[in-house]
Amino acid sequence: MHGRGNARSSLVKAVSLRLATWHPCLDMGHLHRPRSSTSHRNLPHVFLLFLFVGPFNCLASYSRATELLYSLNEGLPAGVLIGSLAEDLRLLPRASGRQSQHLLHPERTATEGNPPLSFSLASGGLSGQYVTLDNRSGELHTSAQEIDREALCLDGGGGAAWGGSTSIASSPSSDSCLLLLDVLVLPQEYFRFVKVKIAIRDINDNAPQFPISEISVWVPENSPVNTRLAIEHPAVDPDVGINGVQTYRLLDYHGMFTLDVEENENGERTPYLIVMGALDRETQDQYVSIIIAEDGGSPPLLGSATLTIGISDINDNCPVFVDSQINVTVYGNATVGTPIAAVQAVDRDLGTNAQITYSYSQKVAQESKDLFHLDETTGVIKLFSKIGGSALQTHKLTILANGPGCIPAVITALVSIIKVVFRPPEIVPRYIANEKDGVVYLKELEPINTPIAFFTISDPEGKYKINCYLDGEGPFRLAPYKPYSNEYLLETTKPMDYEQQQFYEIAVVAWNSEGFHDKRIIKVQLLDDNDNAPVFLQPLIELTIEENNAPNAFLTKLYATDADSGERGQVSYFLGPDAPSYFSLDSVTGILTVSTQLDREEKEKYRYTVRAVDCGKPPRESVATVALTVLDKNDNSPRFINKDFSFFVPENFPGYGEIGVISVTDADAGRNGWVALSVVNQSDIFVIDTGKGMLRAKVSLDREQQSSYTLWVEAVDGGEPALSSTTKITILLLDINDNPPLVLFPQSNMSYLLVLPSTLPGSPVTEVYAVDKDTGMNAVIAYSIIGRRGPRPESFRIDPKTGNITLEEALLQTDYGLHRLLVKVSDHGYPEPLHSTVMVNLFVNDTVSNESYIESLLRKEPEINIEEKEPQISIEPTHRKVESVSCMPTLVALSVISLGSITLVTGMGIYICLRKGKKHRREDENLEVQIPLKGKIDLCMRERKPMDISNI
């Protein structure tokens, strides 16, 4: 326990102390009682007793809970004081002298009457490994097991919660690492359940470490200065915060590189290698240094790895010969295939960039090339053929070393031949076929066994046996010509074809038993014959061109091959007899053009023949077919089949019913010929089906609201840019009898008219005026009296055409009183006429002296017998709509009828206005009462504003 204060102040720190109400029944003043030696063994029993007794003794109390937080560095030795629970929980009084001994040794207070305190962990676990708890003093110390923060929290952490035992808690999102303890304080009357958190502080006890010991980075040698390359496999440091990896550096920068460190949003640091100078792989292809990672501890710890910086090659060097010339000596009897020299160029690049091929310059004589073979890969020069006696003594071989993308390097090999005297067999040719300058000329397709030459073989020494054979490939045969022993005949073995092979080189070889030999080269050149016709690459030449092309537009270039040579292989091109005149074909170049502008809508496909003719005698030819398709361009606007459209539709036509089809065409093809229709105006009422061109009305149409509609329909094709056209659509609504006549006068069944007894017969008394919103016969109105009541109501009659009511007979004294006439107003509609009725009340008297009496008469329900007879009339309709038709005579006739109707309607309007003006002056004398009729008929009244009628 010595040095407790210093250890605690330097290594352990009580961060926070939180006391919450847990169990107020516990007496805090009795925490100095000595602890019983069996308290630890009886801990479970005491705890159970507290669970059962506590609630009954302190039923109305509140509990108190306690949390303590300590912190200490990892890696401390055993016995370091972490904290005193008794002191930090204030379970013992803070005193000096003797009382402080009680704090350090609470068991000594038992003799003074205080029960001893007992501290224990709730259960076992990690506490026995990392901390020890003094059961009497409540002091926490480090155990013999050293605390390693990285082992605890990085390996076994994972966010453990409070439990019944010691546990470890760490936060993945922070650097905290906690050791969690549950401590019980006994005896029962001073019971505390204490949660202790011990924060383990990180110390810099881990050095950065690279995951691999050797790191390789490849940098192209042409990398510009300031090129940045990330170094993979950065160092790892288990420590956290400032103790983690902070920076990187190189032990040797070689004056070419530097390091930079970038930190991402997660705090991870990545080293970057930066090129600081020009690199050259051929000068130095690798740089080796030590990369050092340093953490931020005090003192800092280091980790290192070997960093190898490889410089990757680019093709920046060309082949180079060390010497510009070499001298070679060859004996004249050297064996064929003997290497005589080797050239070698050097390319400082690597891989494919350093590949070198060797070749002769074009300046090297063909004789030298035939004598010496150069291996293009190794540069080895070998003797390719036997050195003859007539061979040149000196050969100058100019050799090129070729590298990718480089100017060839040049070296000269001077080959000197040292002659060796020997006498080989002699070969003397005698040609049968045409021969010139050592070349034999034969016609192709010569028959089998055509003789070419005789060869006489002789030995100058006269003592050696000579053998002879034919060397080389071709349809030739060298056979002894009997009966002579030294004569040989060279002849063909099969017909030859110039188009397969034009030139043959064979050799007659003779050698003696001593190994000396001679060779005579025979070159055979075939002469061509016109045995092949020109051949087109394709028998069917398919072409396309857009319409509206420019004049003399290029179509294609015809190409036919002729295997024959010379004039026999020269091909001329001609159009076939079926080709239209506006197509042109250049006979020399084979360029096919069209001189005029093509229109796909006139003709889409052309098919004709072309001929390829050679210049042989007789000429040969072949024929190919040209199939030209004219591609469409959007050069035609949509076209309606009519300039405008007119449709007659009965009114009250159901919504979305089919009015008619708008037919439109587009001469173009494909998308250019796709046509979309749309209604330009009145699209809220009408809609058109683009696919079928069907015009429909969205709503039911009422002729009385609008008798006709004028639409503009636009047709737009699918070309780019799109073309469009519009047409006018006229929709005329045909009237149906859907409106009964509307009685405008009289305006009420309760109105009456005063008729003076002195009214002369034939005088007009009043009128019934009605209109019909329909047209034609549906608007022709007839008036009739279908019911009468009164003293002598038959004295009045109504004109069936005009509705005027006149007095037929002179009125008598007995005719005074109310006369009631039920007037039927009917149209002539089809299939069923419609009608309205109105009651006309005529009061015959000299004056209106008692209005209440008249009102009472009007209120009485009249008993009127309905007359079935209706008048037969033939009059013109009061309203007429002139339907527009396309025939001119009908239009003229309808115009005259319309003008007459307008004049008639205008006259009637003036007359009605005059009549109404008179009636308004007698408004105060009129009486308005509704007279219900009997249930035999329905009175169909159209009242706008109640108005009295009276006779002047």
mmCIF file of N, CA and C in Angstrom, residues 197-305:
data_model
loop_
_atom_site.group_PDB
_atom_site.id
_atom_site.type_symbol
_atom_site.label_atom_id
_atom_site.label_comp_id
_atom_site.label_asym_id
_atom_site.label_seq_id
_atom_site.Cartn_x
_atom_site.Cartn_y
_atom_site.Cartn_z
ATOM 1 N N LYS A 197 -16.475 1.723 -14.412
ATOM 2 C CA LYS A 197 -15.907 1.748 -15.759
ATOM 3 C C LYS A 197 -14.450 2.171 -15.655
ATOM 4 N N ILE A 198 -13.588 1.355 -16.236
ATOM 5 C CA ILE A 198 -12.154 1.680 -16.232
ATOM 6 C C ILE A 198 -11.752 1.914 -17.681
ATOM 7 N N ALA A 199 -11.442 3.154 -18.020
ATOM 8 C CA ALA A 199 -11.021 3.510 -19.374
ATOM 9 C C ALA A 199 -9.538 3.204 -19.540
ATOM 10 N N ILE A 200 -9.217 2.370 -20.526
ATOM 11 C CA ILE A 200 -7.836 1.987 -20.788
ATOM 12 C C ILE A 200 -7.258 2.974 -21.809
ATOM 13 N N ARG A 201 -6.291 3.751 -21.385
ATOM 14 C CA ARG A 201 -5.683 4.728 -22.277
ATOM 15 C C ARG A 201 -4.564 4.073 -23.083
ATOM 16 N N ASP A 202 -4.517 4.477 -24.346
ATOM 17 C CA ASP A 202 -3.507 3.924 -25.238
ATOM 18 C C ASP A 202 -2.152 4.560 -24.953
ATOM 19 N N ILE A 203 -1.094 3.733 -25.008
ATOM 20 C CA ILE A 203 0.273 4.242 -24.962
ATOM 21 C C ILE A 203 0.959 3.790 -26.235
ATOM 22 N N ASN A 204 1.981 4.433 -26.560
ATOM 23 C CA ASN A 204 2.673 4.121 -27.807
ATOM 24 C C ASN A 204 3.562 2.897 -27.598
ATOM 25 N N ASP A 205 2.925 1.726 -27.562
ATOM 26 C CA ASP A 205 3.662 0.499 -27.320
ATOM 27 C C ASP A 205 3.720 -0.386 -28.555
ATOM 28 N N ASN A 206 3.290 0.140 -29.695
ATOM 29 C CA ASN A 206 3.350 -0.632 -30.926
ATOM 30 C C ASN A 206 3.977 0.236 -32.012
ATOM 31 N N ALA A 207 4.914 -0.335 -32.695
ATOM 32 C CA ALA A 207 5.552 0.371 -33.792
ATOM 33 C C ALA A 207 4.800 0.086 -35.092
ATOM 34 N N PRO A 208 4.808 1.040 -36.028
ATOM 35 C CA PRO A 208 4.188 0.759 -37.325
ATOM 36 C C PRO A 208 4.840 -0.449 -37.983
ATOM 37 N N GLN A 209 4.050 -1.184 -38.719
ATOM 38 C CA GLN A 209 4.551 -2.397 -39.367
ATOM 39 C C GLN A 209 3.924 -2.514 -40.753
ATOM 40 N N PHE A 210 4.787 -2.721 -41.744
ATOM 41 C CA PHE A 210 4.297 -2.925 -43.102
ATOM 42 C C PHE A 210 3.833 -4.372 -43.246
ATOM 43 N N PRO A 211 2.722 -4.587 -44.029
ATOM 44 C CA PRO A 211 2.219 -5.961 -44.155
ATOM 45 C C PRO A 211 3.170 -6.875 -44.913
ATOM 46 N N ILE A 212 4.018 -6.309 -45.775
ATOM 47 C CA ILE A 212 5.016 -7.119 -46.473
ATOM 48 C C ILE A 212 6.367 -6.427 -46.309
ATOM 49 N N SER A 213 7.396 -7.203 -46.359
ATOM 50 C CA SER A 213 8.736 -6.658 -46.099
ATOM 51 C C SER A 213 9.344 -5.997 -47.335
ATOM 52 N N GLU A 214 8.865 -6.366 -48.514
ATOM 53 C CA GLU A 214 9.394 -5.785 -49.737
ATOM 54 C C GLU A 214 8.237 -5.281 -50.586
ATOM 55 N N ILE A 215 8.298 -3.998 -50.933
ATOM 56 C CA ILE A 215 7.239 -3.347 -51.702
ATOM 57 C C ILE A 215 7.823 -2.940 -53.041
ATOM 58 N N SER A 216 7.078 -3.235 -54.111
ATOM 59 C CA SER A 216 7.545 -2.894 -55.451
ATOM 60 C C SER A 216 6.608 -1.889 -56.087
ATOM 61 N N VAL A 217 7.201 -0.886 -56.734
ATOM 62 C CA VAL A 217 6.452 0.136 -57.472
ATOM 63 C C VAL A 217 7.089 0.271 -58.841
ATOM 64 N N TRP A 218 6.271 0.254 -59.900
ATOM 65 C CA TRP A 218 6.775 0.383 -61.259
ATOM 66 C C TRP A 218 6.433 1.750 -61.800
ATOM 67 N N VAL A 219 7.441 2.420 -62.352
ATOM 68 C CA VAL A 219 7.280 3.774 -62.889
ATOM 69 C C VAL A 219 7.766 3.751 -64.340
ATOM 70 N N PRO A 220 6.920 4.171 -65.309
ATOM 71 C CA PRO A 220 7.402 4.264 -66.695
ATOM 72 C C PRO A 220 8.545 5.267 -66.797
ATOM 73 N N GLU A 221 9.518 4.946 -67.626
ATOM 74 C CA GLU A 221 10.689 5.818 -67.699
ATOM 75 C C GLU A 221 10.363 7.171 -68.316
ATOM 76 N N ASN A 222 9.247 7.284 -69.025
ATOM 77 C CA ASN A 222 8.873 8.580 -69.588
ATOM 78 C C ASN A 222 7.905 9.346 -68.703
ATOM 79 N N SER A 223 7.789 8.964 -67.419
ATOM 80 C CA SER A 223 6.875 9.662 -66.514
ATOM 81 C C SER A 223 7.363 11.099 -66.312
ATOM 82 N N PRO A 224 6.449 12.081 -66.449
ATOM 83 C CA PRO A 224 6.860 13.477 -66.242
ATOM 84 C C PRO A 224 7.104 13.754 -64.757
ATOM 85 N N VAL A 225 7.794 14.844 -64.510
ATOM 86 C CA VAL A 225 8.048 15.278 -63.132
ATOM 87 C C VAL A 225 6.711 15.549 -62.450
ATOM 88 N N ASN A 226 6.643 15.250 -61.160
ATOM 89 C CA ASN A 226 5.448 15.408 -60.310
ATOM 90 C C ASN A 226 4.419 14.314 -60.554
ATOM 91 N N THR A 227 4.808 13.251 -61.254
ATOM 92 C CA THR A 227 3.900 12.107 -61.358
ATOM 93 C C THR A 227 3.746 11.458 -59.983
ATOM 94 N N ARG A 228 2.504 11.199 -59.590
ATOM 95 C CA ARG A 228 2.199 10.628 -58.274
ATOM 96 C C ARG A 228 1.735 9.187 -58.441
ATOM 97 N N LEU A 229 2.314 8.301 -57.640
ATOM 98 C CA LEU A 229 1.923 6.896 -57.650
ATOM 99 C C LEU A 229 1.702 6.444 -56.215
ATOM 100 N N ALA A 230 0.524 5.887 -55.981
ATOM 101 C CA ALA A 230 0.201 5.407 -54.641
ATOM 102 C C ALA A 230 1.012 4.155 -54.324
ATOM 103 N N ILE A 231 1.573 4.131 -53.117
ATOM 104 C CA ILE A 231 2.315 2.955 -52.645
ATOM 105 C C ILE A 231 1.327 2.060 -51.905
ATOM 106 N N GLU A 232 1.071 0.921 -52.502
ATOM 107 C CA GLU A 232 0.149 -0.012 -51.865
ATOM 108 C C GLU A 232 0.818 -0.658 -50.649
ATOM 109 N N HIS A 233 -0.001 -1.296 -49.851
ATOM 110 C CA HIS A 233 0.446 -1.934 -48.612
ATOM 111 C C HIS A 233 1.030 -0.897 -47.641
ATOM 112 N N PRO A 234 0.255 0.153 -47.256
ATOM 113 C CA PRO A 234 0.771 1.104 -46.268
ATOM 114 C C PRO A 234 0.953 0.428 -44.910
ATOM 115 N N ALA A 235 1.707 1.079 -44.039
ATOM 116 C CA ALA A 235 2.002 0.518 -42.717
ATOM 117 C C ALA A 235 0.759 0.538 -41.835
ATOM 118 N N VAL A 236 0.737 -0.391 -40.900
ATOM 119 C CA VAL A 236 -0.381 -0.522 -39.960
ATOM 120 C C VAL A 236 0.173 -0.390 -38.549
ATOM 121 N N ASP A 237 -0.516 0.397 -37.716
ATOM 122 C CA ASP A 237 -0.121 0.580 -36.315
ATOM 123 C C ASP A 237 -1.341 0.299 -35.458
ATOM 124 N N PRO A 238 -1.300 -0.716 -34.575
ATOM 125 C CA PRO A 238 -2.478 -1.020 -33.750
ATOM 126 C C PRO A 238 -2.845 0.118 -32.810
ATOM 127 N N ASP A 239 -1.878 1.008 -32.506
ATOM 128 C CA ASP A 239 -2.199 2.136 -31.635
ATOM 129 C C ASP A 239 -3.153 3.080 -32.351
ATOM 130 N N VAL A 240 -3.768 3.963 -31.551
ATOM 131 C CA VAL A 240 -4.789 4.854 -32.098
ATOM 132 C C VAL A 240 -4.377 6.289 -31.877
ATOM 133 N N GLY A 241 -5.111 7.174 -32.559
ATOM 134 C CA GLY A 241 -4.881 8.602 -32.362
ATOM 135 C C GLY A 241 -3.495 9.000 -32.798
ATOM 136 N N ILE A 242 -2.881 9.849 -32.009
ATOM 137 C CA ILE A 242 -1.548 10.359 -32.334
ATOM 138 C C ILE A 242 -0.511 9.245 -32.313
ATOM 139 N N ASN A 243 -0.805 8.147 -31.616
ATOM 140 C CA ASN A 243 0.142 7.032 -31.547
ATOM 141 C C ASN A 243 0.126 6.180 -32.816
ATOM 142 N N GLY A 244 -0.856 6.436 -33.723
ATOM 143 C CA GLY A 244 -0.903 5.721 -34.980
ATOM 144 C C GLY A 244 0.098 6.303 -35.969
ATOM 145 N N VAL A 245 0.068 5.729 -37.202
ATOM 146 C CA VAL A 245 1.003 6.171 -38.239
ATOM 147 C C VAL A 245 0.690 7.609 -38.606
ATOM 148 N N GLN A 246 1.740 8.448 -38.613
ATOM 149 C CA GLN A 246 1.563 9.864 -38.914
ATOM 150 C C GLN A 246 2.251 10.275 -40.202
ATOM 151 N N THR A 247 3.380 9.723 -40.495
ATOM 152 C CA THR A 247 4.101 10.181 -41.681
ATOM 153 C C THR A 247 4.988 9.062 -42.212
ATOM 154 N N TYR A 248 5.481 9.261 -43.457
ATOM 155 C CA TYR A 248 6.371 8.322 -44.136
ATOM 156 C C TYR A 248 7.574 9.108 -44.685
ATOM 157 N N ARG A 249 8.667 8.414 -44.832
ATOM 158 C CA ARG A 249 9.838 9.015 -45.478
ATOM 159 C C ARG A 249 10.699 7.901 -46.063
ATOM 160 N N LEU A 250 11.587 8.282 -46.951
ATOM 161 C CA LEU A 250 12.520 7.344 -47.560
ATOM 162 C C LEU A 250 13.899 7.554 -46.960
ATOM 163 N N LEU A 251 14.611 6.474 -46.822
ATOM 164 C CA LEU A 251 15.975 6.578 -46.298
ATOM 165 C C LEU A 251 16.897 7.197 -47.347
ATOM 166 N N ASP A 252 16.630 6.889 -48.613
ATOM 167 C CA ASP A 252 17.437 7.446 -49.690
ATOM 168 C C ASP A 252 16.498 7.800 -50.835
ATOM 169 N N TYR A 253 16.444 9.087 -51.166
ATOM 170 C CA TYR A 253 15.554 9.537 -52.229
ATOM 171 C C TYR A 253 16.220 9.475 -53.599
ATOM 172 N N HIS A 254 17.501 9.156 -53.646
ATOM 173 C CA HIS A 254 18.257 9.010 -54.888
ATOM 174 C C HIS A 254 18.216 10.271 -55.737
ATOM 175 N N GLY A 255 17.806 11.374 -55.170
ATOM 176 C CA GLY A 255 17.718 12.620 -55.933
ATOM 177 C C GLY A 255 16.666 12.593 -57.024
ATOM 178 N N MET A 256 15.807 11.544 -57.048
ATOM 179 C CA MET A 256 14.832 11.396 -58.127
ATOM 180 C C MET A 256 13.395 11.342 -57.623
ATOM 181 N N PHE A 257 13.219 11.105 -56.322
ATOM 182 C CA PHE A 257 11.876 10.878 -55.815
ATOM 183 C C PHE A 257 11.677 11.650 -54.518
ATOM 184 N N THR A 258 10.428 11.787 -54.133
ATOM 185 C CA THR A 258 10.061 12.273 -52.812
ATOM 186 C C THR A 258 8.761 11.581 -52.431
ATOM 187 N N LEU A 259 8.388 11.748 -51.176
ATOM 188 C CA LEU A 259 7.164 11.114 -50.671
ATOM 189 C C LEU A 259 6.183 12.177 -50.221
ATOM 190 N N ASP A 260 4.895 11.884 -50.413
ATOM 191 C CA ASP A 260 3.806 12.721 -49.890
ATOM 192 C C ASP A 260 2.789 11.785 -49.253
ATOM 193 N N VAL A 261 2.092 12.295 -48.268
ATOM 194 C CA VAL A 261 1.108 11.489 -47.542
ATOM 195 C C VAL A 261 -0.242 12.167 -47.694
ATOM 196 N N GLU A 262 -1.247 11.403 -48.098
ATOM 197 C CA GLU A 262 -2.607 11.911 -48.209
ATOM 198 C C GLU A 262 -3.490 11.184 -47.198
ATOM 199 N N GLU A 263 -4.371 11.946 -46.604
ATOM 200 C CA GLU A 263 -5.286 11.389 -45.606
ATOM 201 C C GLU A 263 -6.702 11.482 -46.146
ATOM 202 N N ASN A 264 -7.426 10.349 -46.123
ATOM 203 C CA ASN A 264 -8.798 10.364 -46.610
ATOM 204 C C ASN A 264 -9.744 10.731 -45.478
ATOM 205 N N GLU A 265 -11.030 10.741 -45.790
ATOM 206 C CA GLU A 265 -12.029 11.175 -44.812
ATOM 207 C C GLU A 265 -12.145 10.208 -43.640
ATOM 208 N N ASN A 266 -11.657 8.972 -43.769
ATOM 209 C CA ASN A 266 -11.670 8.015 -42.666
ATOM 210 C C ASN A 266 -10.416 8.112 -41.803
ATOM 211 N N GLY A 267 -9.547 9.064 -42.125
ATOM 212 C CA GLY A 267 -8.329 9.229 -41.338
ATOM 213 C C GLY A 267 -7.210 8.305 -41.766
ATOM 214 N N GLU A 268 -7.372 7.527 -42.839
ATOM 215 C CA GLU A 268 -6.322 6.624 -43.276
ATOM 216 C C GLU A 268 -5.297 7.400 -44.095
ATOM 217 N N ARG A 269 -4.028 7.176 -43.818
ATOM 218 C CA ARG A 269 -2.949 7.886 -44.524
ATOM 219 C C ARG A 269 -2.287 6.942 -45.531
ATOM 220 N N THR A 270 -2.174 7.426 -46.759
ATOM 221 C CA THR A 270 -1.574 6.644 -47.828
ATOM 222 C C THR A 270 -0.359 7.374 -48.361
ATOM 223 N N PRO A 271 0.803 6.707 -48.434
ATOM 224 C CA PRO A 271 1.990 7.373 -48.982
ATOM 225 C C PRO A 271 1.949 7.370 -50.515
ATOM 226 N N TYR A 272 2.396 8.451 -51.101
ATOM 227 C CA TYR A 272 2.461 8.596 -52.543
ATOM 228 C C TYR A 272 3.906 8.874 -52.943
ATOM 229 N N LEU A 273 4.387 8.151 -53.963
ATOM 230 C CA LEU A 273 5.717 8.368 -54.495
ATOM 231 C C LEU A 273 5.622 9.411 -55.608
ATOM 232 N N ILE A 274 6.434 10.458 -55.535
ATOM 233 C CA ILE A 274 6.398 11.562 -56.494
ATOM 234 C C ILE A 274 7.717 11.578 -57.243
ATOM 235 N N VAL A 275 7.613 11.582 -58.585
ATOM 236 C CA VAL A 275 8.803 11.640 -59.438
ATOM 237 C C VAL A 275 9.306 13.082 -59.468
ATOM 238 N N MET A 276 10.581 13.283 -59.163
ATOM 239 C CA MET A 276 11.157 14.627 -59.091
ATOM 240 C C MET A 276 12.196 14.876 -60.181
ATOM 241 N N GLY A 277 12.528 13.899 -60.989
ATOM 242 C CA GLY A 277 13.534 14.096 -62.028
ATOM 243 C C GLY A 277 13.275 13.186 -63.214
ATOM 244 N N ALA A 278 14.010 13.414 -64.299
ATOM 245 C CA ALA A 278 13.860 12.617 -65.515
ATOM 246 C C ALA A 278 14.451 11.219 -65.304
ATOM 247 N N LEU A 279 13.703 10.198 -65.745
ATOM 248 C CA LEU A 279 14.113 8.803 -65.555
ATOM 249 C C LEU A 279 14.600 8.238 -66.888
ATOM 250 N N ASP A 280 15.570 7.337 -66.800
ATOM 251 C CA ASP A 280 16.070 6.646 -67.985
ATOM 252 C C ASP A 280 16.383 5.215 -67.589
ATOM 253 N N ARG A 281 15.574 4.284 -68.090
ATOM 254 C CA ARG A 281 15.751 2.890 -67.694
ATOM 255 C C ARG A 281 17.099 2.357 -68.139
ATOM 256 N N GLU A 282 17.561 2.836 -69.300
ATOM 257 C CA GLU A 282 18.825 2.333 -69.804
ATOM 258 C C GLU A 282 20.004 2.814 -68.941
ATOM 259 N N THR A 283 19.843 3.942 -68.259
ATOM 260 C CA THR A 283 20.881 4.422 -67.344
ATOM 261 C C THR A 283 20.791 3.708 -66.002
ATOM 262 N N GLN A 284 19.602 3.606 -65.461
ATOM 263 C CA GLN A 284 19.378 2.884 -64.204
ATOM 264 C C GLN A 284 17.954 2.361 -64.233
ATOM 265 N N ASP A 285 17.807 1.049 -64.126
ATOM 266 C CA ASP A 285 16.483 0.451 -64.266
ATOM 267 C C ASP A 285 15.828 0.142 -62.928
ATOM 268 N N GLN A 286 16.498 0.465 -61.820
ATOM 269 C CA GLN A 286 15.902 0.129 -60.535
ATOM 270 C C GLN A 286 16.517 1.007 -59.449
ATOM 271 N N TYR A 287 15.669 1.423 -58.528
ATOM 272 C CA TYR A 287 16.103 2.179 -57.352
ATOM 273 C C TYR A 287 15.592 1.439 -56.119
ATOM 274 N N VAL A 288 16.479 1.208 -55.172
ATOM 275 C CA VAL A 288 16.109 0.491 -53.947
ATOM 276 C C VAL A 288 16.344 1.433 -52.776
ATOM 277 N N SER A 289 15.335 1.536 -51.945
ATOM 278 C CA SER A 289 15.440 2.389 -50.762
ATOM 279 C C SER A 289 14.655 1.739 -49.632
ATOM 280 N N ILE A 290 14.743 2.369 -48.482
ATOM 281 C CA ILE A 290 13.995 1.900 -47.302
ATOM 282 C C ILE A 290 12.901 2.925 -47.035
ATOM 283 N N ILE A 291 11.634 2.451 -47.025
ATOM 284 C CA ILE A 291 10.535 3.326 -46.663
ATOM 285 C C ILE A 291 10.269 3.165 -45.175
ATOM 286 N N ILE A 292 10.191 4.289 -44.480
ATOM 287 C CA ILE A 292 10.045 4.301 -43.024
ATOM 288 C C ILE A 292 8.709 4.936 -42.689
ATOM 289 N N ALA A 293 7.927 4.231 -41.845
ATOM 290 C CA ALA A 293 6.676 4.762 -41.315
ATOM 291 C C ALA A 293 6.910 5.163 -39.863
ATOM 292 N N GLU A 294 6.457 6.334 -39.496
ATOM 293 C CA GLU A 294 6.706 6.883 -38.156
ATOM 294 C C GLU A 294 5.373 7.265 -37.523
ATOM 295 N N ASP A 295 5.196 6.831 -36.242
ATOM 296 C CA ASP A 295 3.967 7.225 -35.547
ATOM 297 C C ASP A 295 4.203 8.529 -34.790
ATOM 298 N N GLY A 296 3.149 8.987 -34.078
ATOM 299 C CA GLY A 296 3.221 10.277 -33.399
ATOM 300 C C GLY A 296 3.493 10.170 -31.912
ATOM 301 N N GLY A 297 3.953 9.006 -31.437
ATOM 302 C CA GLY A 297 4.228 8.868 -30.012
ATOM 303 C C GLY A 297 5.480 9.637 -29.587
ATOM 304 N N SER A 298 5.669 9.661 -28.298
ATOM 305 C CA SER A 298 6.845 10.351 -27.743
ATOM 306 C C SER A 298 7.575 9.377 -26.806
ATOM 307 N N PRO A 299 8.697 8.829 -27.186
ATOM 308 C CA PRO A 299 9.351 9.042 -28.492
ATOM 309 C C PRO A 299 8.628 8.268 -29.595
ATOM 310 N N PRO A 300 8.770 8.715 -30.861
ATOM 311 C CA PRO A 300 8.084 8.009 -31.948
ATOM 312 C C PRO A 300 8.710 6.647 -32.208
ATOM 313 N N LEU A 301 7.875 5.728 -32.675
ATOM 314 C CA LEU A 301 8.320 4.399 -33.063
ATOM 315 C C LEU A 301 8.293 4.296 -34.580
ATOM 316 N N LEU A 302 9.177 3.490 -35.122
ATOM 317 C CA LEU A 302 9.361 3.405 -36.558
ATOM 318 C C LEU A 302 9.125 1.981 -37.048
ATOM 319 N N GLY A 303 8.689 1.888 -38.308
ATOM 320 C CA GLY A 303 8.589 0.617 -39.011
ATOM 321 C C GLY A 303 9.121 0.823 -40.419
ATOM 322 N N SER A 304 9.702 -0.183 -40.996
ATOM 323 C CA SER A 304 10.321 0.002 -42.300
ATOM 324 C C SER A 304 10.106 -1.228 -43.170
ATOM 325 N N ALA A 305 10.270 -1.006 -44.464
ATOM 326 C CA ALA A 305 10.210 -2.070 -45.459
ATOM 327 C C ALA A 305 11.099 -1.649 -46.618
#
